[in-house]
Amino acid sequence: MMNLCLLRGVVLLSALLLSESADASKAAVPVAAVPSMSHRREAVLQSSSLQSSPLLRLSGGSVSGASALQQRTAVLAPRVVPTEPHEGQKPGTSGLRKKTKVFQRPNYLENFVQSIFDSLPEGQLNGATLVVSGDGRYHNAAAIQTICQMAAANGVARVWVGVGGLLSTPAVSAVIREREGGVAVGGIVLTASHNPGGPDEDFGIKYNVQNGGPALEAFTDAVHKRTNTLSEYRISDQLPEVDLSIAARHVFTEVTGEGAAAAKRTFEVEVIEPTEDYVALLRRCFDMDAIRTLLRREDMSVVFDGMHGVAGPYAKAVLCGELGLPSSCLHHCEPSETFNGGHPDPNLVYAHELVATMGVTAAGGAAPSASSAPVFGAAADGDADRNMILGRGFFVTPSDSLALIAAHAHLIPWFANAGGLKAVARSMPTSGAVDRVAAAQGLPFFETPTGWKFFGNLMDSRLLGGATLDPLLCGEESFGTGSSHVREKDGLWAVLAWLTILAEHNRQTPIGALVGVGDIVRQHWAHFGRNYYARYDYEGVDANGAARVLERLRGVSAMFTLAGHGPDRPQPLGTSGCALATADEFEYHDPVDKSVSKRQGVRLLFADGSRIIFRLSGTGSVGATIRIYLERYMPATAPAEQLALETADALAPLINLALELSQVHELTGRDAPTVIT
């Protein structure tokens, strides 16, 4: 198949010309044929054609070759290493996450990486470019060296690695899609996202496909299946370690044979500037001049918390380098292997220093210190794909953040230049706030399971023969927001979206009368109504206890149906004042590739629009995490005081009902949630 590149607005002829150029460049780098393994790889296509489709590229991006060139001879011949399967290598919501010490077991990382390679379409890696980087957590650098050696042994011609082994998760997507017009076949991302890092904490690995997004379930299921039968892996373990501390091209050459029969093979590891492609993309997404005008106001102040994750270098490049903010606005922006001993999850509990700085209480209300707090605050998680937005004494729920961005999408050049926003999507547990914005604007709306991979199919719908849904805005209640500029959620993108909104609301506002984050959100509630929302997390519970909770709830759903209840005959529940209209388990039928995802969470939907959702999270590394989502809608026509309740007070009847129906405390032995957000 020709290796075409999709350039927005360019005709197919241009793509064909690019294909010839790409093929010519590949021909200049001979690659030895990869011998067959005892179990040949099965060609598993991503959502019909995402993994092998040639039409999933963007224009722009950096061009390699300007970095310092270091050439060496090396032994590239692969060694075939016998191995045995490791139990439990089943990817969760976003890749495989385990304790670091599990990944350090002999052959554990190697088995999973080889299973990824074996599950790709036949021949896709031969002569290919692969992205390999991570969030900088403990074991990141060592894992990168191993994966580079395995990539060489499996036919890859070139690997791109960020300086220091660092690339944020959204930046990996940007590099895959943008760099050299989008020649990379995919990327291996080393992250456990918002989980802690360190020798005794968490590590993770996932594969992103050619469109820059996480692999869908058809592929991850194939990888898991392969891990159960793997008997050998391939590694070029005589390849020298690569210096990841500085941008450079490391070209290794092996010559075999003599005279006319001599054969030359090269393998390259290019260490690239981690922010280059990503920042260039953000310049195309936003009106940086408008944001700079806002930030120059004497009554405007900003603080950003990188939580000692990979977001730090990107915040420096964007907030300071592009927008001119002083470095003093950056907190905890030096990446640390252990996240400085913290938990890099941007919520009211773990980002407590930022929360206190912004004059916000642990419950999300205004603290007495709010009047002297900065105007705008934000945080990102370990791999910089999640975000938390705060105003002076004001916490913006992720669900409200998504709805506010949707209502202001016309201000964002990325959307406006494409003719406007085409669709919005949210994960099922996320509140219905954005639904009302979509309805008001006449936009298609999609409700998906949790996991960013489901949004990727919608973004690429037109390329796969479906409707045009790009540009698309999407988000999850777990502090994830983004758009189709990449195929991952994007923490800094959300920060710039909010600064864009603030800039518009203050274009003509006199100094001293600045419209803040809380003012804008309250205006939104006055127009669309308010979705009171909270999430209870019970982390690291016994897996059997968690399973009993879900089975009990499935029983509640079955009894509800057997009793003949439904939307036309809701069931009153005791003294709660709630009438249950629907009790089911969410099942998603993908409108693009027609795949079906079952058992995505038990839903209790009430006649007044309130919801209680129960699901098991797939992002932990030990035990199980039970998540309970609670939502109550208050229409804009309600009395003003009903739109200004404390969230805990507004949700109290639902909270009590959820605990009673699920028996979560009795079945797990827990007396309280680990985190409430």
XYZ file of C-alpha atoms in Angstrom:
677
model
C 0.000 0.000 0.000
C 1.335 3.431 -0.847
C 2.176 5.551 2.169
C -0.074 8.574 1.544
C -0.320 11.626 3.802
C -3.523 13.531 4.347
C -3.074 17.276 4.051
C -6.152 19.271 4.985
C -7.674 20.936 1.958
C -5.199 19.373 -0.482
C -6.378 17.213 -3.358
C -5.564 13.548 -3.731
C -2.906 14.298 -6.343
C -0.855 16.152 -3.734
C -1.130 13.178 -1.420
C 0.156 10.886 -4.161
C 3.158 13.120 -4.704
C 3.908 12.985 -1.002
C 3.618 9.195 -1.152
C 6.305 8.979 -3.833
C 8.578 11.187 -1.752
C 8.036 9.061 1.339
C 8.716 5.843 -0.579
C 11.896 7.316 -2.011
C 13.176 8.300 1.415
C 12.488 4.803 2.705
C 14.376 3.253 -0.182
C 17.510 5.102 0.937
C 17.478 3.195 4.245
C 17.695 -0.533 3.515
C 16.234 -2.754 6.192
C 17.009 -6.398 6.568
C 14.048 -8.722 6.245
C 12.665 -9.828 9.578
C 12.687 -13.632 9.899
C 9.404 -15.320 10.691
C 8.591 -16.201 14.276
C 6.988 -19.461 15.325
C 3.703 -17.600 15.782
C 3.283 -15.078 12.974
C 1.486 -11.872 13.742
C -2.216 -11.576 13.029
C -3.228 -8.488 11.055
C -5.676 -6.767 13.343
C -7.044 -3.579 11.849
C -7.949 -0.633 14.056
C -11.637 0.307 13.699
C -11.976 -1.016 10.152
C -8.828 0.651 8.810
C -7.289 3.068 11.289
C -4.080 1.119 11.744
C -3.317 0.622 8.102
C -5.229 3.473 6.512
C -2.989 5.867 4.576
C -5.458 8.736 4.994
C -5.017 9.767 8.603
C -2.474 12.549 8.462
C -2.234 16.285 8.896
C -0.012 18.835 7.219
C 2.645 20.843 8.998
C 4.895 19.667 11.776
C 8.648 19.645 12.117
C 11.100 18.086 9.709
C 13.880 15.935 11.124
C 17.467 16.311 10.100
C 18.514 19.563 11.770
C 19.767 17.833 14.946
C 23.411 16.867 15.474
C 24.274 13.658 13.637
C 26.115 10.862 15.429
C 27.005 7.853 13.294
C 28.315 4.562 14.657
C 28.646 0.979 13.611
C 26.716 -1.525 15.650
C 25.525 -5.109 15.691
C 21.851 -4.911 14.752
C 21.239 -8.622 14.269
C 18.277 -9.650 16.404
C 18.509 -12.239 19.133
C 15.515 -14.512 19.646
C 14.919 -14.964 23.375
C 12.726 -17.810 24.673
C 10.088 -16.666 27.155
C 6.911 -17.732 28.889
C 3.630 -15.813 29.240
C 2.996 -13.564 32.237
C -0.499 -13.619 33.669
C -2.609 -10.488 33.787
C -1.231 -8.544 30.820
C -4.691 -7.358 29.814
C -4.828 -3.625 28.952
C -7.396 -1.545 30.809
C -9.106 1.701 29.825
C -5.839 3.134 28.529
C -3.078 0.561 28.336
C -1.430 -1.856 30.744
C -0.786 -0.494 34.244
C 0.948 -2.375 37.022
C 3.330 -1.702 39.863
C 6.792 -0.696 38.626
C 8.345 -3.780 40.196
C 6.038 -5.949 38.102
C 7.327 -4.301 34.922
C 10.894 -4.888 36.159
C 10.370 -8.644 36.326
C 12.425 -10.596 33.766
C 10.805 -10.440 30.313
C 7.636 -8.697 31.558
C 8.061 -5.499 29.531
C 9.623 -7.425 26.640
C 6.690 -9.828 26.419
C 4.137 -7.046 26.228
C 6.097 -5.014 23.663
C 6.611 -8.074 21.462
C 2.895 -8.821 21.716
C 2.169 -5.297 20.471
C 4.521 -5.767 17.542
C 3.107 -9.197 16.718
C -0.458 -7.869 16.702
C 0.218 -5.168 14.121
C -0.568 -5.819 10.449
C 2.011 -7.947 8.683
C 4.987 -5.888 7.526
C 3.806 -2.578 8.996
C 6.971 -2.138 11.056
C 9.441 -2.848 8.262
C 11.243 0.405 7.486
C 8.816 2.318 9.704
C 9.147 5.273 12.058
C 7.898 4.716 15.618
C 7.465 7.185 18.488
C 8.618 5.977 21.932
C 8.491 8.264 24.977
C 6.757 8.753 28.298
C 5.907 11.021 31.199
C 9.300 10.669 32.886
C 8.206 8.478 35.785
C 10.568 5.980 37.397
C 11.708 3.236 34.935
C 10.857 5.415 31.911
C 14.439 5.812 30.650
C 15.376 2.143 31.070
C 12.196 0.993 29.329
C 12.873 3.300 26.360
C 16.317 1.756 25.798
C 14.819 -1.750 25.831
C 12.016 -0.809 23.445
C 14.483 0.802 21.021
C 16.471 -2.445 20.938
C 13.292 -4.429 20.320
C 12.130 -1.998 17.634
C 15.423 -2.514 15.773
C 14.994 -6.282 16.024
C 11.456 -6.114 14.633
C 12.288 -4.146 11.485
C 11.699 -0.540 12.572
C 14.047 1.854 10.764
C 13.723 4.902 13.007
C 12.506 5.769 16.508
C 11.641 9.266 17.710
C 12.237 9.892 21.412
C 11.747 13.163 23.277
C 14.753 14.726 25.031
C 15.016 13.111 28.453
C 12.634 10.415 27.254
C 9.823 12.947 27.732
C 6.728 13.484 25.614
C 3.344 14.320 27.044
C 0.537 12.030 25.920
C -1.090 14.741 23.721
C 2.361 15.574 22.335
C 2.876 11.927 21.322
C -0.341 12.188 19.332
C 0.842 15.453 17.775
C 4.218 13.979 16.805
C 2.589 10.928 15.199
C 0.172 13.095 13.212
C 2.313 16.117 12.447
C 6.045 15.481 12.337
C 7.315 15.191 8.753
C 3.732 15.344 7.573
C 2.762 12.306 9.658
C 5.059 9.438 8.631
C 5.057 7.583 11.955
C 3.109 4.315 12.053
C 2.277 4.778 15.719
C 3.789 5.198 19.134
C 4.478 3.449 22.415
C 3.561 5.693 25.332
C 5.079 4.964 28.736
C 2.739 6.372 31.352
C 0.409 5.448 34.159
C -1.225 8.853 33.668
C -2.466 10.321 36.962
C -1.211 7.411 39.083
C 1.798 7.880 41.422
C 5.285 6.986 40.208
C 8.374 5.483 41.841
C 10.007 2.130 42.606
C 7.001 1.078 44.711
C 4.341 2.861 42.658
C 2.894 2.549 39.150
C 4.169 2.196 35.603
C 2.246 1.820 32.369
C 2.473 1.280 28.637
C 0.015 1.742 25.786
C 0.061 1.803 22.001
C -1.211 4.673 19.873
C -2.009 3.922 16.241
C -1.476 5.831 13.003
C -4.144 8.431 13.662
C -2.358 9.371 16.896
C -5.032 7.917 19.162
C -5.113 4.991 21.594
C -5.644 1.564 20.098
C -9.233 0.358 20.181
C -10.437 -2.792 21.908
C -10.080 -5.019 18.832
C -6.334 -4.366 18.919
C -5.819 -4.438 22.690
C -7.779 -7.696 22.860
C -5.454 -9.143 20.223
C -2.424 -7.980 22.214
C -3.791 -9.637 25.355
C -4.474 -12.831 23.448
C -0.903 -12.810 22.129
C 0.565 -12.327 25.618
C -1.056 -15.618 26.638
C 0.715 -17.623 23.924
C 4.031 -15.788 23.451
C 7.050 -18.095 23.505
C 9.838 -15.784 22.286
C 10.697 -12.160 21.729
C 13.214 -10.408 19.486
C 15.799 -7.902 20.663
C 18.954 -6.326 19.217
C 20.574 -6.240 22.642
C 24.022 -5.301 21.336
C 22.678 -1.934 20.216
C 24.408 0.682 22.421
C 22.369 2.794 24.808
C 21.342 6.141 23.352
C 22.085 9.448 25.094
C 18.606 10.894 25.647
C 19.801 14.098 27.311
C 20.232 16.190 24.162
C 18.567 16.426 20.747
C 20.570 14.428 18.204
C 20.288 11.807 15.475
C 21.951 8.525 16.435
C 22.441 6.441 13.278
C 23.711 2.888 13.755
C 25.022 0.982 10.734
C 25.718 -2.703 10.365
C 27.519 -4.120 7.322
C 27.342 -7.835 6.689
C 29.151 -9.721 3.934
C 31.948 -8.464 1.707
C 32.408 -6.934 -1.718
C 29.451 -7.010 -4.074
C 27.531 -9.231 -1.661
C 27.858 -6.759 1.223
C 24.568 -5.601 2.729
C 24.111 -2.493 4.794
C 21.374 -1.914 7.330
C 20.833 1.253 9.343
C 18.758 1.946 12.435
C 18.217 5.428 13.806
C 17.109 6.851 17.141
C 16.391 10.543 16.810
C 16.116 12.436 20.075
C 13.764 15.338 19.366
C 12.747 18.498 21.186
C 9.637 17.366 23.073
C 7.633 20.610 22.770
C 8.359 21.529 19.145
C 5.563 19.852 17.194
C 2.999 20.286 19.964
C 3.528 24.020 20.438
C 3.423 24.573 16.674
C 0.046 22.838 16.607
C -1.337 24.944 19.470
C -0.386 28.100 17.555
C -2.768 26.941 14.833
C -5.509 26.177 17.360
C -5.683 29.483 19.246
C -5.446 33.248 18.814
C -2.314 33.751 20.882
C -2.449 37.533 20.430
C -5.901 37.715 22.027
C -4.682 35.661 24.984
C -1.566 37.832 25.337
C -3.786 40.917 25.484
C -5.726 39.368 28.364
C -2.570 38.369 30.228
C -1.080 41.876 29.947
C -3.936 43.315 32.026
C -2.770 44.495 35.433
C -5.824 42.915 37.069
C -5.176 39.491 35.491
C -3.149 36.819 37.308
C -2.441 33.161 36.549
C -0.978 30.179 38.377
C -0.306 26.766 36.825
C 0.563 23.579 38.740
C 2.481 20.943 36.765
C 2.320 18.465 39.682
C 5.963 17.518 38.933
C 4.825 15.722 35.777
C 5.686 16.087 32.125
C 3.389 19.128 31.784
C 6.137 21.350 33.207
C 8.261 21.764 30.040
C 5.115 22.356 27.964
C 3.798 24.977 30.402
C 7.150 26.765 30.196
C 7.093 26.668 26.401
C 3.457 27.777 26.053
C 2.614 29.981 29.038
C 6.026 31.612 29.348
C 7.616 31.202 25.919
C 4.553 31.875 23.759
C 2.382 34.016 26.007
C 4.983 35.917 27.979
C 3.980 35.002 31.523
C 6.734 35.114 34.149
C 8.135 31.799 35.348
C 6.871 32.664 38.842
C 3.373 31.664 37.699
C 4.550 28.054 37.323
C 4.411 25.773 40.344
C 5.869 22.251 40.519
C 6.890 22.339 36.853
C 10.154 20.396 37.192
C 9.450 16.778 36.168
C 10.288 14.175 38.779
C 10.548 10.381 38.506
C 8.366 10.139 41.611
C 6.301 13.300 41.028
C 8.138 14.562 44.116
C 6.346 11.937 46.176
C 2.924 13.258 45.190
C -0.107 11.881 43.422
C -0.228 13.673 40.046
C -4.010 13.734 39.717
C -5.442 17.259 39.224
C -8.401 17.210 41.574
C -9.454 18.956 44.761
C -7.703 16.380 46.946
C -4.338 15.782 45.298
C -3.786 19.308 43.909
C -4.416 20.712 47.383
C -1.658 23.342 47.197
C -3.149 24.900 44.074
C -6.645 24.597 45.528
C -5.564 26.519 48.631
C -3.739 29.131 46.532
C -6.923 29.730 44.541
C -9.021 30.239 47.672
C -11.051 27.054 47.152
C -11.998 24.572 49.867
C -11.521 20.815 49.624
C -15.266 20.585 48.956
C -15.027 22.987 46.018
C -16.479 26.080 47.675
C -14.974 29.503 48.304
C -12.505 29.800 51.190
C -12.128 32.940 53.327
C -8.875 33.673 51.454
C -10.612 33.772 48.066
C -10.580 37.562 47.687
C -6.769 37.655 47.457
C -6.401 34.610 45.195
C -5.211 34.719 41.567
C -7.853 35.180 38.861
C -7.146 31.913 37.048
C -5.592 28.641 38.122
C -5.045 25.335 36.377
C -3.277 22.016 36.864
C -2.357 19.039 34.698
C -1.688 15.423 35.612
C 1.410 13.250 35.267
C 1.282 12.868 31.479
C -0.404 16.266 30.864
C -3.591 14.982 29.281
C -5.923 15.905 32.185
C -6.694 19.344 33.538
C -8.388 21.128 36.413
C -9.709 24.682 36.011
C -10.152 27.050 38.957
C -11.206 30.641 39.327
C -10.798 32.929 42.300
C -12.617 30.959 44.995
C -14.335 28.848 42.327
C -13.960 25.231 41.162
C -15.129 24.357 37.648
C -16.311 20.762 37.395
C -14.931 18.952 34.335
C -18.473 18.471 33.042
C -19.194 22.199 33.289
C -15.831 22.979 31.714
C -16.725 20.893 28.663
C -20.118 22.595 28.366
C -18.603 26.091 28.699
C -16.019 25.389 25.992
C -18.770 24.037 23.714
C -20.819 27.194 24.241
C -17.782 29.328 23.319
C -16.336 27.096 20.597
C -16.852 29.781 17.935
C -14.089 31.803 19.626
C -11.455 29.107 19.023
C -9.791 29.491 15.592
C -9.284 25.720 15.208
C -13.069 25.341 15.127
C -13.931 28.614 13.366
C -11.475 28.065 10.514
C -13.048 24.662 9.808
C -16.518 26.141 9.472
C -17.446 25.708 13.115
C -17.841 22.869 15.550
C -19.423 19.809 13.874
C -20.268 17.597 16.870
C -19.781 17.089 20.605
C -19.283 13.914 22.602
C -18.893 12.929 26.230
C -18.321 9.757 28.169
C -21.456 8.217 29.648
C -20.647 9.061 33.302
C -19.999 12.734 32.444
C -22.872 15.053 33.329
C -25.435 16.112 30.745
C -24.397 19.784 30.842
C -22.873 19.655 27.357
C -25.962 17.865 25.991
C -28.000 21.030 26.469
C -25.423 23.154 24.649
C -25.382 20.703 21.741
C -29.180 20.749 21.553
C -29.274 24.566 21.591
C -26.726 24.732 18.772
C -28.259 21.909 16.732
C -25.090 19.823 16.915
C -24.889 16.028 16.751
C -24.240 14.594 20.205
C -22.646 11.260 21.157
C -22.473 9.401 24.474
C -19.597 6.913 24.617
C -18.036 4.556 27.149
C -15.174 5.876 29.255
C -11.926 5.889 27.268
C -10.603 8.442 24.806
C -10.206 5.797 22.120
C -13.969 5.908 21.498
C -13.800 9.594 20.564
C -11.106 8.882 17.969
C -13.497 6.889 15.809
C -15.952 9.805 15.785
C -13.194 12.235 14.832
C -12.174 10.058 11.890
C -15.726 9.179 10.856
C -15.525 10.834 7.431
C -12.267 9.041 6.612
C -13.941 5.744 7.440
C -16.958 6.366 5.225
C -19.228 8.016 7.776
C -20.530 11.492 8.516
C -18.269 14.528 8.885
C -17.879 15.064 12.638
C -14.548 16.892 12.560
C -13.853 19.268 14.245
C -15.284 17.563 17.282
C -15.180 18.628 20.943
C -15.207 15.927 23.594
C -14.596 15.331 27.254
C -14.809 13.112 30.298
C -15.750 13.843 33.887
C -12.319 12.538 34.948
C -10.753 15.922 34.118
C -10.194 15.137 30.440
C -11.038 17.651 27.713
C -9.923 17.961 24.110
C -10.736 18.206 20.450
C -9.796 16.646 17.150
C -6.529 18.621 16.891
C -4.988 15.445 18.357
C -6.461 12.074 19.268
C -5.866 12.342 23.009
C -7.284 14.513 25.758
C -5.110 17.566 26.226
C -4.591 19.458 29.474
C -2.862 22.566 28.107
C -5.339 22.804 25.232
C -8.121 23.118 27.809
C -6.160 25.813 29.665
C -5.785 27.842 26.467
C -9.472 27.332 25.655
C -10.384 28.850 29.018
C -7.970 31.752 28.555
C -9.647 32.341 25.176
C -13.052 32.485 26.887
C -11.758 34.904 29.507
C -10.156 37.058 26.805
C -13.471 37.417 24.963
C -15.462 38.266 28.076
C -12.926 40.970 28.962
C -12.230 42.548 25.575
C -13.908 45.788 26.636
C -13.980 45.366 30.398
C -12.310 48.237 32.274
C -9.363 47.509 34.536
C -10.608 46.563 37.975
C -13.863 45.093 36.690
C -12.488 41.881 35.206
C -15.041 39.139 34.507
C -13.730 36.020 36.228
C -14.172 32.291 35.834
C -16.986 32.084 38.390
C -18.863 34.944 36.731
C -18.781 33.175 33.371
C -19.928 29.831 34.800
C -22.825 31.456 36.662
C -23.917 33.182 33.439
C -23.922 29.754 31.800
C -26.081 28.274 34.564
C -28.531 31.155 34.264
C -28.988 30.281 30.588
C -28.714 26.461 30.487
C -29.398 25.405 34.060
C -27.016 23.689 36.439
C -25.971 20.045 36.653
C -24.928 19.361 40.241
C -22.351 16.617 40.022
C -19.993 14.563 42.198
C -17.948 11.384 41.939
C -17.155 9.011 44.809
C -14.028 6.876 44.279
C -13.314 3.755 46.311
C -9.730 2.968 45.271
C -7.816 -0.280 45.684
C -10.741 -2.300 47.011
C -10.759 -6.089 46.954
C -11.703 -7.208 43.457
C -14.194 -9.773 44.731
C -15.929 -7.176 46.871
C -16.126 -4.807 43.917
C -17.618 -7.561 41.777
C -20.285 -8.226 44.430
C -21.280 -4.546 44.378
C -21.809 -4.624 40.614
C -23.694 -7.917 40.753
C -26.011 -6.519 43.395
C -26.762 -3.519 41.191
C -27.414 -5.732 38.197
C -29.929 -7.523 40.387
C -31.616 -4.223 41.228
C -31.867 -3.491 37.504
C -33.323 -6.924 36.755
C -35.963 -6.616 39.507
C -36.924 -3.165 38.236
C -37.525 -4.560 34.750
C -39.387 -7.650 35.970
C -41.742 -5.433 37.973
C -42.768 -3.699 34.761
C -41.282 -0.337 35.624
C -39.826 2.027 33.035
C -39.925 5.611 31.741
C -43.725 5.442 31.476
C -44.087 3.809 34.901
C -41.276 5.051 37.172
C -40.727 3.423 40.543
C -40.783 5.695 43.658
C -37.874 4.858 45.961
C -38.764 5.219 49.639
C -38.475 8.660 51.188
C -35.785 9.853 48.782
C -38.288 11.709 46.640
C -36.729 10.043 43.586
C -38.660 8.031 41.010
C -36.570 5.513 39.067
C -37.373 5.603 35.340
C -34.598 3.442 33.867
C -32.244 0.843 35.346
C -29.856 -0.764 32.885
C -26.236 -1.441 32.000
C -24.795 0.895 29.396
C -23.965 -0.706 26.062
C -22.319 1.280 23.269
C -22.888 0.637 19.577
C -20.162 2.532 17.740
C -21.807 4.447 14.869
C -18.599 4.387 12.839
C -17.145 0.872 12.954
C -20.308 -0.833 14.320
C -18.423 -2.453 17.193
C -20.304 -3.106 20.441
C -18.930 -2.418 23.940
C -20.953 -4.103 26.680
C -21.119 -3.726 30.470
C -19.881 -0.144 30.550
C -21.576 0.825 33.808
C -24.870 0.357 35.654
C -27.192 3.340 35.190
C -30.046 4.459 37.419
C -31.906 7.236 35.596
C -34.627 9.158 37.414
C -37.777 10.856 36.182
C -36.471 14.347 37.048
C -33.282 13.886 34.991
C -31.074 12.898 37.932
C -28.647 9.993 37.513
C -26.612 7.564 39.583
C -23.920 5.609 37.708
C -21.788 2.757 39.028
C -18.741 1.397 37.210
C -15.367 -0.202 37.804
C -12.417 1.890 36.677
C -9.753 0.440 34.396
C -6.959 2.868 35.331
C -5.704 1.414 38.599
C -2.775 -0.961 39.045
C -3.870 -2.910 42.151
C -7.268 -4.271 43.167
C -10.334 -2.502 41.817
C -11.664 1.042 41.887
C -15.422 1.521 42.256
C -16.711 4.844 40.995
C -20.130 6.243 41.835
C -21.312 9.214 39.778
C -24.132 11.415 41.053
C -25.974 14.065 39.047
C -28.967 16.293 39.670
C -30.225 18.806 37.130
C -31.617 22.179 38.184
C -33.290 24.083 35.297
C -32.457 27.717 34.590
C -36.040 28.621 35.555
C -35.470 27.498 39.144
C -35.174 30.165 41.859
C -31.716 31.742 41.996
C -30.957 30.153 45.362
C -31.555 26.691 43.843
C -28.765 27.370 41.350
C -26.364 28.354 44.136
C -26.603 25.364 46.484
C -23.555 23.620 47.875
C -23.030 20.515 45.751
C -23.119 18.161 48.751
C -26.445 19.612 49.872
C -27.987 19.407 46.406
C -26.915 15.777 45.999
C -27.581 14.520 49.543
C -30.719 12.477 48.686
C -28.953 10.817 45.742
C -25.835 10.088 47.788
C -27.826 8.347 50.491
C -29.811 6.395 47.910
C -26.660 5.289 46.067
C -25.042 3.994 49.242
C -28.219 2.161 50.261
C -28.807 0.506 46.882
C -25.197 -0.514 46.288
C -24.278 -1.546 49.848
C -20.759 -0.490 48.841
C -19.591 0.015 52.419
C -20.935 -3.321 53.621
C -19.613 -5.310 50.635
C -16.138 -3.745 50.491
C -15.430 -3.064 54.144
C -14.859 0.613 53.409
C -16.555 3.258 55.537
C -15.927 6.183 53.179
C -14.723 6.935 49.659
C -11.007 7.494 49.037
C -11.647 10.649 47.011
C -14.698 12.809 46.373
C -14.581 15.148 43.372
